[in-house]
Tab-separated table of C-alpha atoms in Angstrom:
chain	number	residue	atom	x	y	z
A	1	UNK	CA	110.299	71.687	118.285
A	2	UNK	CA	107.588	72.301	116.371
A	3	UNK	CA	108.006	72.239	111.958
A	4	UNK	CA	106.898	75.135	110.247
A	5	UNK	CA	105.012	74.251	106.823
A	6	UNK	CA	107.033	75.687	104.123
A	7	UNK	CA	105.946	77.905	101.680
A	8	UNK	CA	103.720	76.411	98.542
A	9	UNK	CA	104.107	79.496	95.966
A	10	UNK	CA	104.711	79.349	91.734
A	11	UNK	CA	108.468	78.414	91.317
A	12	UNK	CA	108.996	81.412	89.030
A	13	UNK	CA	107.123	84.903	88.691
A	14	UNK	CA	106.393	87.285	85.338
A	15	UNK	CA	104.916	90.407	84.306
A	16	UNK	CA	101.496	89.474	83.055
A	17	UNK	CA	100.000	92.909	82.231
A	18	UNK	CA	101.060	96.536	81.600
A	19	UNK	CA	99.114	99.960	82.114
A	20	UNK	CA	99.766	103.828	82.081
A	21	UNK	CA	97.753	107.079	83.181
A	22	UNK	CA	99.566	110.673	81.694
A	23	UNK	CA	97.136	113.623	83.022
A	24	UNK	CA	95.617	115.162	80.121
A	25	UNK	CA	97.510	118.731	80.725
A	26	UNK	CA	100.375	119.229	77.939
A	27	UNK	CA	102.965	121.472	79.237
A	28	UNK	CA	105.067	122.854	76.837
A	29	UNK	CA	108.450	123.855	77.734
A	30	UNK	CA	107.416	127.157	76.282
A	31	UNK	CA	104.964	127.292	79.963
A	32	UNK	CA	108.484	126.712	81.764
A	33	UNK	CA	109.825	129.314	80.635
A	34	UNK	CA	107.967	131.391	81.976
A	35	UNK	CA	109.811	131.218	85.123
A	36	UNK	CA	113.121	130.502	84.322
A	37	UNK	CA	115.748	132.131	82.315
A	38	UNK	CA	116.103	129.928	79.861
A	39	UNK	CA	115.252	128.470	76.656
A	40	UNK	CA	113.498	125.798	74.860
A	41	UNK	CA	116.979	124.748	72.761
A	42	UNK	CA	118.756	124.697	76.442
A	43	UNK	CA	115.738	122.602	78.124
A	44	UNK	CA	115.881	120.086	74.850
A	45	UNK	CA	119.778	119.611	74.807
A	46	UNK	CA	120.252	118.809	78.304
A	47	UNK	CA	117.217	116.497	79.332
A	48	UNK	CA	115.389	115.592	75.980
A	49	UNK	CA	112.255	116.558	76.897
A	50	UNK	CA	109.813	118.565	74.996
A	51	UNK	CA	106.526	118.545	76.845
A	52	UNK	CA	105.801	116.806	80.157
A	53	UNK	CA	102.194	116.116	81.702
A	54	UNK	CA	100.713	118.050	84.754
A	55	UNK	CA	98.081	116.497	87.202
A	56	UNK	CA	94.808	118.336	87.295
A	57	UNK	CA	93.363	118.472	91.247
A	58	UNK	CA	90.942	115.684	90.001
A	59	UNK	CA	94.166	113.571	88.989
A	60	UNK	CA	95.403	112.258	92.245
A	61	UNK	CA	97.805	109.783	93.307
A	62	UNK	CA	95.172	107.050	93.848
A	63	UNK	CA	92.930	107.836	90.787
A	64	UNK	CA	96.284	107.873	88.634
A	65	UNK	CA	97.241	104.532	89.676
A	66	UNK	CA	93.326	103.592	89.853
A	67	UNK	CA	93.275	104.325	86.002
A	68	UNK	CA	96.945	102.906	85.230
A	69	UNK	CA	95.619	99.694	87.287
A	70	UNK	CA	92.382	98.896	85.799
A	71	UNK	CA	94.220	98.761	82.357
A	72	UNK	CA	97.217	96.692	83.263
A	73	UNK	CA	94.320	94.278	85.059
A	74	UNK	CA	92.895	93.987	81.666
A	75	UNK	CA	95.890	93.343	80.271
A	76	UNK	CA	96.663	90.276	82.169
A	77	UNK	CA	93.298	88.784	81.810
A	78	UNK	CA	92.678	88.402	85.187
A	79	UNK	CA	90.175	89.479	87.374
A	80	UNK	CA	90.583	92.118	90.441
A	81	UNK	CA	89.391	89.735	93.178
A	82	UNK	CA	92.413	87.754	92.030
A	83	UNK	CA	94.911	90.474	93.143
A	84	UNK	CA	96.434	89.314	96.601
A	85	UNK	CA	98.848	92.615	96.846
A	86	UNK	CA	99.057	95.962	96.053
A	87	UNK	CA	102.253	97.203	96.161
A	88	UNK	CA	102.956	101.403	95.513
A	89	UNK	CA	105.894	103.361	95.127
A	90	UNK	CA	105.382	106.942	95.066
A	91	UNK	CA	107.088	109.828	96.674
A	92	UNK	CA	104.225	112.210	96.240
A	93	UNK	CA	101.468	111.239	98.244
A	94	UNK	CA	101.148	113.437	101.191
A	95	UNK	CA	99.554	111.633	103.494
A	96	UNK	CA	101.798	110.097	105.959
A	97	UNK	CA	99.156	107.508	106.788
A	98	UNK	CA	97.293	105.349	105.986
A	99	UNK	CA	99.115	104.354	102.824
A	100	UNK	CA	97.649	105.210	99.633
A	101	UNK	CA	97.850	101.513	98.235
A	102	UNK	CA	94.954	100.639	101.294
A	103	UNK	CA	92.693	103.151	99.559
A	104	UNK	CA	93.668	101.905	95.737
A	105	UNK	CA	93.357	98.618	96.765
A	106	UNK	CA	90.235	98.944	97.832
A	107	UNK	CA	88.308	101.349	95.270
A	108	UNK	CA	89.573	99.021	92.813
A	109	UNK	CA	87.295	96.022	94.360
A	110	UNK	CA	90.313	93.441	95.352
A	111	UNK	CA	89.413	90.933	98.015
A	112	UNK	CA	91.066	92.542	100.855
A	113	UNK	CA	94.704	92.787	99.620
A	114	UNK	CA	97.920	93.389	100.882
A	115	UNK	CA	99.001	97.100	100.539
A	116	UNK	CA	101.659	98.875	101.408
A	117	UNK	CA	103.730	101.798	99.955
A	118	UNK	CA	107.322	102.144	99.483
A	119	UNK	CA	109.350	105.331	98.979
A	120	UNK	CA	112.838	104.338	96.379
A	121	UNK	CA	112.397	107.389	94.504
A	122	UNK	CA	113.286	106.600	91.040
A	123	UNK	CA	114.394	103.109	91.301
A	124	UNK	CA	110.877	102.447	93.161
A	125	UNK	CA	109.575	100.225	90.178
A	126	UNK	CA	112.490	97.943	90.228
A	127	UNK	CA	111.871	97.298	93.936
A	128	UNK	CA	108.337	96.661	94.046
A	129	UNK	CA	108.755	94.065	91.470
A	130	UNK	CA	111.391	92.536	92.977
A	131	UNK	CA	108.894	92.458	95.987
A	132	UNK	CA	106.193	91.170	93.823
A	133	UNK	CA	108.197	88.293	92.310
A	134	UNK	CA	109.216	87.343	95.953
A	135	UNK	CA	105.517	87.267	97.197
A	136	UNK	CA	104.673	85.086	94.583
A	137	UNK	CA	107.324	82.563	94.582
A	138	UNK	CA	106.910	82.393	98.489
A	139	UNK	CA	103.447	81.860	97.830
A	140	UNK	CA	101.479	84.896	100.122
A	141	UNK	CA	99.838	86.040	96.532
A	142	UNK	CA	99.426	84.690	93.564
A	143	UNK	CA	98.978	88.145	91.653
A	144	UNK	CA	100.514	91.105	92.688
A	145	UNK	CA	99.982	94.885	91.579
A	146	UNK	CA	102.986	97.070	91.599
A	147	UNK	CA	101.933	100.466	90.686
A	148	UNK	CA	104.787	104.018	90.317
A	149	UNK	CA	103.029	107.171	90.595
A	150	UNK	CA	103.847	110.649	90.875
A	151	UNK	CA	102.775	113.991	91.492
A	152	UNK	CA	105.728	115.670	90.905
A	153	UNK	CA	104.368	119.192	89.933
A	154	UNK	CA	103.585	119.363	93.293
A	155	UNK	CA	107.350	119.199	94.373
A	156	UNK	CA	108.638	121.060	92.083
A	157	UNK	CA	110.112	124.869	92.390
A	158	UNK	CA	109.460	126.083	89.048
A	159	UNK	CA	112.087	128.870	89.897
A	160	UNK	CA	114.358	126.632	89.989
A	161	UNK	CA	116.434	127.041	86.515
A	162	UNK	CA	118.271	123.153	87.433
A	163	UNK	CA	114.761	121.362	88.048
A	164	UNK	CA	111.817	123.578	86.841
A	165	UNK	CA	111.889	121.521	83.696
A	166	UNK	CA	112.412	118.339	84.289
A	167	UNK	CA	109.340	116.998	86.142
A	168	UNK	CA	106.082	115.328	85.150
A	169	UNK	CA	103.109	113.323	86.500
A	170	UNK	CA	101.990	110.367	85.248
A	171	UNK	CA	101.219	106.185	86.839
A	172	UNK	CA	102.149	103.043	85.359
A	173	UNK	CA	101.422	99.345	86.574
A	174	UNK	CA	101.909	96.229	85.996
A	175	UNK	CA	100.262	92.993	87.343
A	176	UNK	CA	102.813	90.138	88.049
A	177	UNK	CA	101.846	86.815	88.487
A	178	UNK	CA	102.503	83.056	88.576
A	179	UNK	CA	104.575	81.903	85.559
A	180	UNK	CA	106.470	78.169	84.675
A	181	UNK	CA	109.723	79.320	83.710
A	182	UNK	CA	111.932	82.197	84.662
A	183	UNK	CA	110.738	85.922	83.693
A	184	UNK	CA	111.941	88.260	86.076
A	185	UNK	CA	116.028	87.801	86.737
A	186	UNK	CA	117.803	88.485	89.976
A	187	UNK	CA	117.475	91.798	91.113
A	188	UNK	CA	121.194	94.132	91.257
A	189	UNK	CA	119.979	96.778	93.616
A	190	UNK	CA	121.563	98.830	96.182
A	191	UNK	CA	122.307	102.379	97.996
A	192	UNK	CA	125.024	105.206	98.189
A	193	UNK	CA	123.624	106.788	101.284
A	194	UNK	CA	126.808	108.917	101.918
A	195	UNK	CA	125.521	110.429	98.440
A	196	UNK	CA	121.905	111.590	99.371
A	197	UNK	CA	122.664	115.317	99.390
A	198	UNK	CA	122.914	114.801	95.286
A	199	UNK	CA	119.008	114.833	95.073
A	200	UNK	CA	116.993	115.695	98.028
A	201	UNK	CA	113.600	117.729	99.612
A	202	UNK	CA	114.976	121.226	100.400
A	203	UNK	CA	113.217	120.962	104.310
A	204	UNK	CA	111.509	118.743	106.239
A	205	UNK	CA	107.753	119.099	106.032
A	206	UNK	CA	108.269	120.171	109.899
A	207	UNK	CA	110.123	123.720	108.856
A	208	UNK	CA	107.416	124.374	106.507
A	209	UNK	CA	104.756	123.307	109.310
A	210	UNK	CA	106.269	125.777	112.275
A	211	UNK	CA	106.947	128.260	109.932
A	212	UNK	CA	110.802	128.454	109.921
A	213	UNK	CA	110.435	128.436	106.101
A	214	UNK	CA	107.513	130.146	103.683
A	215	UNK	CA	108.158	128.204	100.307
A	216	UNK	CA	106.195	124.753	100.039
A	217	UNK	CA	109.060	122.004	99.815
A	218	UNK	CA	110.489	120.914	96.721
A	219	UNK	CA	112.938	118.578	95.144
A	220	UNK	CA	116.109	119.812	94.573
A	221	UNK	CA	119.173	118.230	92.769
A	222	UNK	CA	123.162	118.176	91.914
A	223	UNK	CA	122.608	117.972	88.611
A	224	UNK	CA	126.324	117.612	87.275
A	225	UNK	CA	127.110	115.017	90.504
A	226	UNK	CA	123.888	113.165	89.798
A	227	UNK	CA	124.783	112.928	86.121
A	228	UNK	CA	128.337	111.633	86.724
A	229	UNK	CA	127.077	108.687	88.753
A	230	UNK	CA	124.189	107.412	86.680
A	231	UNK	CA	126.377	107.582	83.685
A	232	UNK	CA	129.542	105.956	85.248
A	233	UNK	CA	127.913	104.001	87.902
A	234	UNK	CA	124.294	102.818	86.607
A	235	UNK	CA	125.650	100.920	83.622
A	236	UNK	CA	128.485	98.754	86.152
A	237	UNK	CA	125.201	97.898	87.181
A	238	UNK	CA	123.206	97.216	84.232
A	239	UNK	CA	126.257	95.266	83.279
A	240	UNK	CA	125.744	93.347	86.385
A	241	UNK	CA	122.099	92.652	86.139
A	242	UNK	CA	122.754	90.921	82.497
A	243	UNK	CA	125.379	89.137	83.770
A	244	UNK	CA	123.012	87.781	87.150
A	245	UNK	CA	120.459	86.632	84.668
A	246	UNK	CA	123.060	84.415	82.368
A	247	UNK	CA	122.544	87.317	79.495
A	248	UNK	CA	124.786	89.250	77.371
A	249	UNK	CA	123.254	92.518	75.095
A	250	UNK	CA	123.511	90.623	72.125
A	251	UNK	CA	120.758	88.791	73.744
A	252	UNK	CA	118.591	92.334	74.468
A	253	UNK	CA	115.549	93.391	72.505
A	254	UNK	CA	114.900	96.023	74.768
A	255	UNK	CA	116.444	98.458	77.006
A	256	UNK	CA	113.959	100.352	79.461
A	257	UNK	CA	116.045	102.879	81.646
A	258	UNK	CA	114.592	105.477	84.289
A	259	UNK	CA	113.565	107.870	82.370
A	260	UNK	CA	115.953	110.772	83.947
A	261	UNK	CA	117.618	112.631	81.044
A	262	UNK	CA	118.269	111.613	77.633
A	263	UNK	CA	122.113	112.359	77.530
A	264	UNK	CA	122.207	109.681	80.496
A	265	UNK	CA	120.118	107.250	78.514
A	266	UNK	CA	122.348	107.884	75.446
A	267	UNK	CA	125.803	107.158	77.264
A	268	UNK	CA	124.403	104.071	79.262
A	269	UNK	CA	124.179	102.900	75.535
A	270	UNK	CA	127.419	103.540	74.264
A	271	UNK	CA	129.160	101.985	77.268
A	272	UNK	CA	126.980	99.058	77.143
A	273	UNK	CA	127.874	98.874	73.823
A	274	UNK	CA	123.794	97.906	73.341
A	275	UNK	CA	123.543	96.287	69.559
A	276	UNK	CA	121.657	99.059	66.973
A	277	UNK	CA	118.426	95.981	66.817
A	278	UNK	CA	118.107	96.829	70.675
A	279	UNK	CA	114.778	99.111	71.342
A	280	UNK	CA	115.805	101.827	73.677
A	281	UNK	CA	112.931	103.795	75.598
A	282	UNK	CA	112.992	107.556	75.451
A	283	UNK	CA	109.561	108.142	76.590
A	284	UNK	CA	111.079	111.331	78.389
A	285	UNK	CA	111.282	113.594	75.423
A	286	UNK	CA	107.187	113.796	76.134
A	287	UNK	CA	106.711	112.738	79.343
A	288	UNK	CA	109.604	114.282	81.427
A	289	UNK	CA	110.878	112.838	84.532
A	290	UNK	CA	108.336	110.975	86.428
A	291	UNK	CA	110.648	109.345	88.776
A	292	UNK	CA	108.656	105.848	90.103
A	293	UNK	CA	106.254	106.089	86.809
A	294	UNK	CA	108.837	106.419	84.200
A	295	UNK	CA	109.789	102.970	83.973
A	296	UNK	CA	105.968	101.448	83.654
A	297	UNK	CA	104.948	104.045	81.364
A	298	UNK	CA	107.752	103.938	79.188
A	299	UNK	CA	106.939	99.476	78.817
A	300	UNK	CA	103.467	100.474	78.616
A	301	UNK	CA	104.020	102.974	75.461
A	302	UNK	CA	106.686	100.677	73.715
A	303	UNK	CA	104.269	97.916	73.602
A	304	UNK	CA	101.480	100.090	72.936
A	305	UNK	CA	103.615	101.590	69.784
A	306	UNK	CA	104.705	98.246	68.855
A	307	UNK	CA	108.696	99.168	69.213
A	308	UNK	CA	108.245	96.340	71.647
A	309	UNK	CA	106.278	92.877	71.692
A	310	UNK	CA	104.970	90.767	73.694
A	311	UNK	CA	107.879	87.596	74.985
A	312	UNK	CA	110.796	90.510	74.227
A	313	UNK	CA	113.502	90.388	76.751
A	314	UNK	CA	114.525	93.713	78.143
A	315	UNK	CA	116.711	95.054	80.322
A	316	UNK	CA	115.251	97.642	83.164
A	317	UNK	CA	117.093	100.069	85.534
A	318	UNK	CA	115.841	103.044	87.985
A	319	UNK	CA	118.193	104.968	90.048
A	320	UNK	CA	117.994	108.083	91.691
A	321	UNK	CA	117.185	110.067	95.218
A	322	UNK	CA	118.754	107.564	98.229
A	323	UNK	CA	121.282	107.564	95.885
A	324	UNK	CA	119.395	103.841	95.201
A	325	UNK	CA	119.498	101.815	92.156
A	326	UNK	CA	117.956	98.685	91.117
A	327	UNK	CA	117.811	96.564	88.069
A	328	UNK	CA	116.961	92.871	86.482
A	329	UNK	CA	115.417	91.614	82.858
A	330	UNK	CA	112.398	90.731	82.202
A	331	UNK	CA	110.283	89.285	79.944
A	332	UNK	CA	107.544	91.824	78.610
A	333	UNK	CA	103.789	90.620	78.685
């Protein structure tokens, strides 16, 4: 029997390099309104959010994540012929085939990367680093792109009074690469399939395509169900993810959350019982809900703001459609 060579890669893996893309549109909730009864008190005490960004037809999935990409490149110091996967999570891009990371991959100049795209919803960040860090510890890349994107103006009903608000567009990315000690913990990730009703497409793309329905499809969502499990459920698991990674919050300088809903962000806090010196994102309040994005762009701001540094160790959990979760620490670049 014939032995197989085994795998030469870096024995651990780190987040080198951050970037973001928001659209330039500002939409006011005031524009939201205009839809829904509601108002802009309402909109701010139940999600946070203030203003979200809106892709223009120029800012597509691949030239968001093309922009968020070439800065996170920079960021790392490395150059783009150096990239040996590209790795997207997006829910948004409406071409079934080929996958958008091909194209991204390639107008950004790499040497013929890996791409592929993966479809997590919300927690999509947390599992294409965790299938980063394994491509680089196994050794079939030394860098690896992971890129969240949405468009999801283009999913959302903006008559619906439970979602019209809460969605924005927006790409972040990071660049993960070789490192000598450990950076990116274990990964606590999962999915609560007999829950997927929660937060769904209203049709398949077929009843819109034979006509059985006249309204585009759009993301609908539970909201009170959906808000009882990320608040009861998502910090068992943050819990869990400090505890995989030998950690305690005393230890936290920052806490990066899926950018969902602020009253979800603000009760994974008190039951984590997160020390006041911990930094905890709320990039929603002006970026809404960008589901794959959120976590990316909410690094990419902290550091950008300085709330954050560089070497900081934070904590980061998505969660949503599926119902999926994932979460680990990292080190930030």
């Amino acid at each position: 029997m014939a032995k197989i060579k085994p795998s030469k890669g870096a024995p651990y893996a780190r987040i080198l390099g951050v970037g973001g893309y928001r659209p330039t549109r500002v939409v006011p909730n005031e524009v939201i309104l205009e839809t829904i009864e509601s108002s802009d008190e309402w909109i701010h005490s139940r999600s946070g959010i203030e203003t979200r960004h809106w892709a223009s037809d120029e800012e597509t999935v691949a030239a968001m994540s093309i922009e968020a990409s070439g800065k996170a490149i920079a960021d790392a110091g490395i150059s783009v012929e150096q990239i040996g996967g590209v790795i997207v999570s997006t829910v948004s891009h409406f071409k079934q085939t080929p996958a958008v990371a091909t194209e991204i991959a390639d107008k950004l100049g790499t040497d013929r990367a890996a791409a592929f795209d993966i479809s997590a919803g919300c927690a999509g960040f947390g599992y294409g680093l965790t299938l980063a860090k394994g491509m680089i510890v196994e050794g079939s890349a030394e860098y690896v792109l992971v890129i969240g994107v949405e468009r999801l103006s283009d999913l959302t009903d903006l008559e619906d009074r439970a979602t019209a608000f809460l969605f924005g567009d927006g790409a972040g990315a990071v660049v993960v690469g070789p490192a000598k000690e450990p950076a990116i913990g274990p990964t606590v990730w999962g999915s609560e399939g007999d829950k997927s009703e929660t937060i769904k497409q209203t049709v398949p793309w077929t009843d819109y395509r034979d006509g059985t329905v006249e309204k585009f499809p759009a993301i609908t969502q539970e909201g009170q169900a959906v808000f009882r499990w990320a608040v009861f459920e998502m910090a068992k698991v943050a819990q869990q993810a400090l505890d995989a990674a030998g950690i305690t919050v005393d230890d936290l300088d920052v806490f990066i959350p899926h950018q969902a809903n602020v009253r979800i962000i603000d009760s994974m806090v008190k039951t984590l019982k997160l020390p006041e010196h911990v930094t905890v994102a709320r990039d929603i309040r002006t970026t809404g809900n960008t589901s794959a994005a959120s976590i990316p762009l909410a690094m990419e701001r902290l550091l950008a703001t300085g709330e954050a540094k560089s070497g900081d160790t934070a904590l980061v959990i998505g969660f949503g459609a599926g119902l999926v979760y994932a979460a680990t620490v990292v080190t930030l670049p």
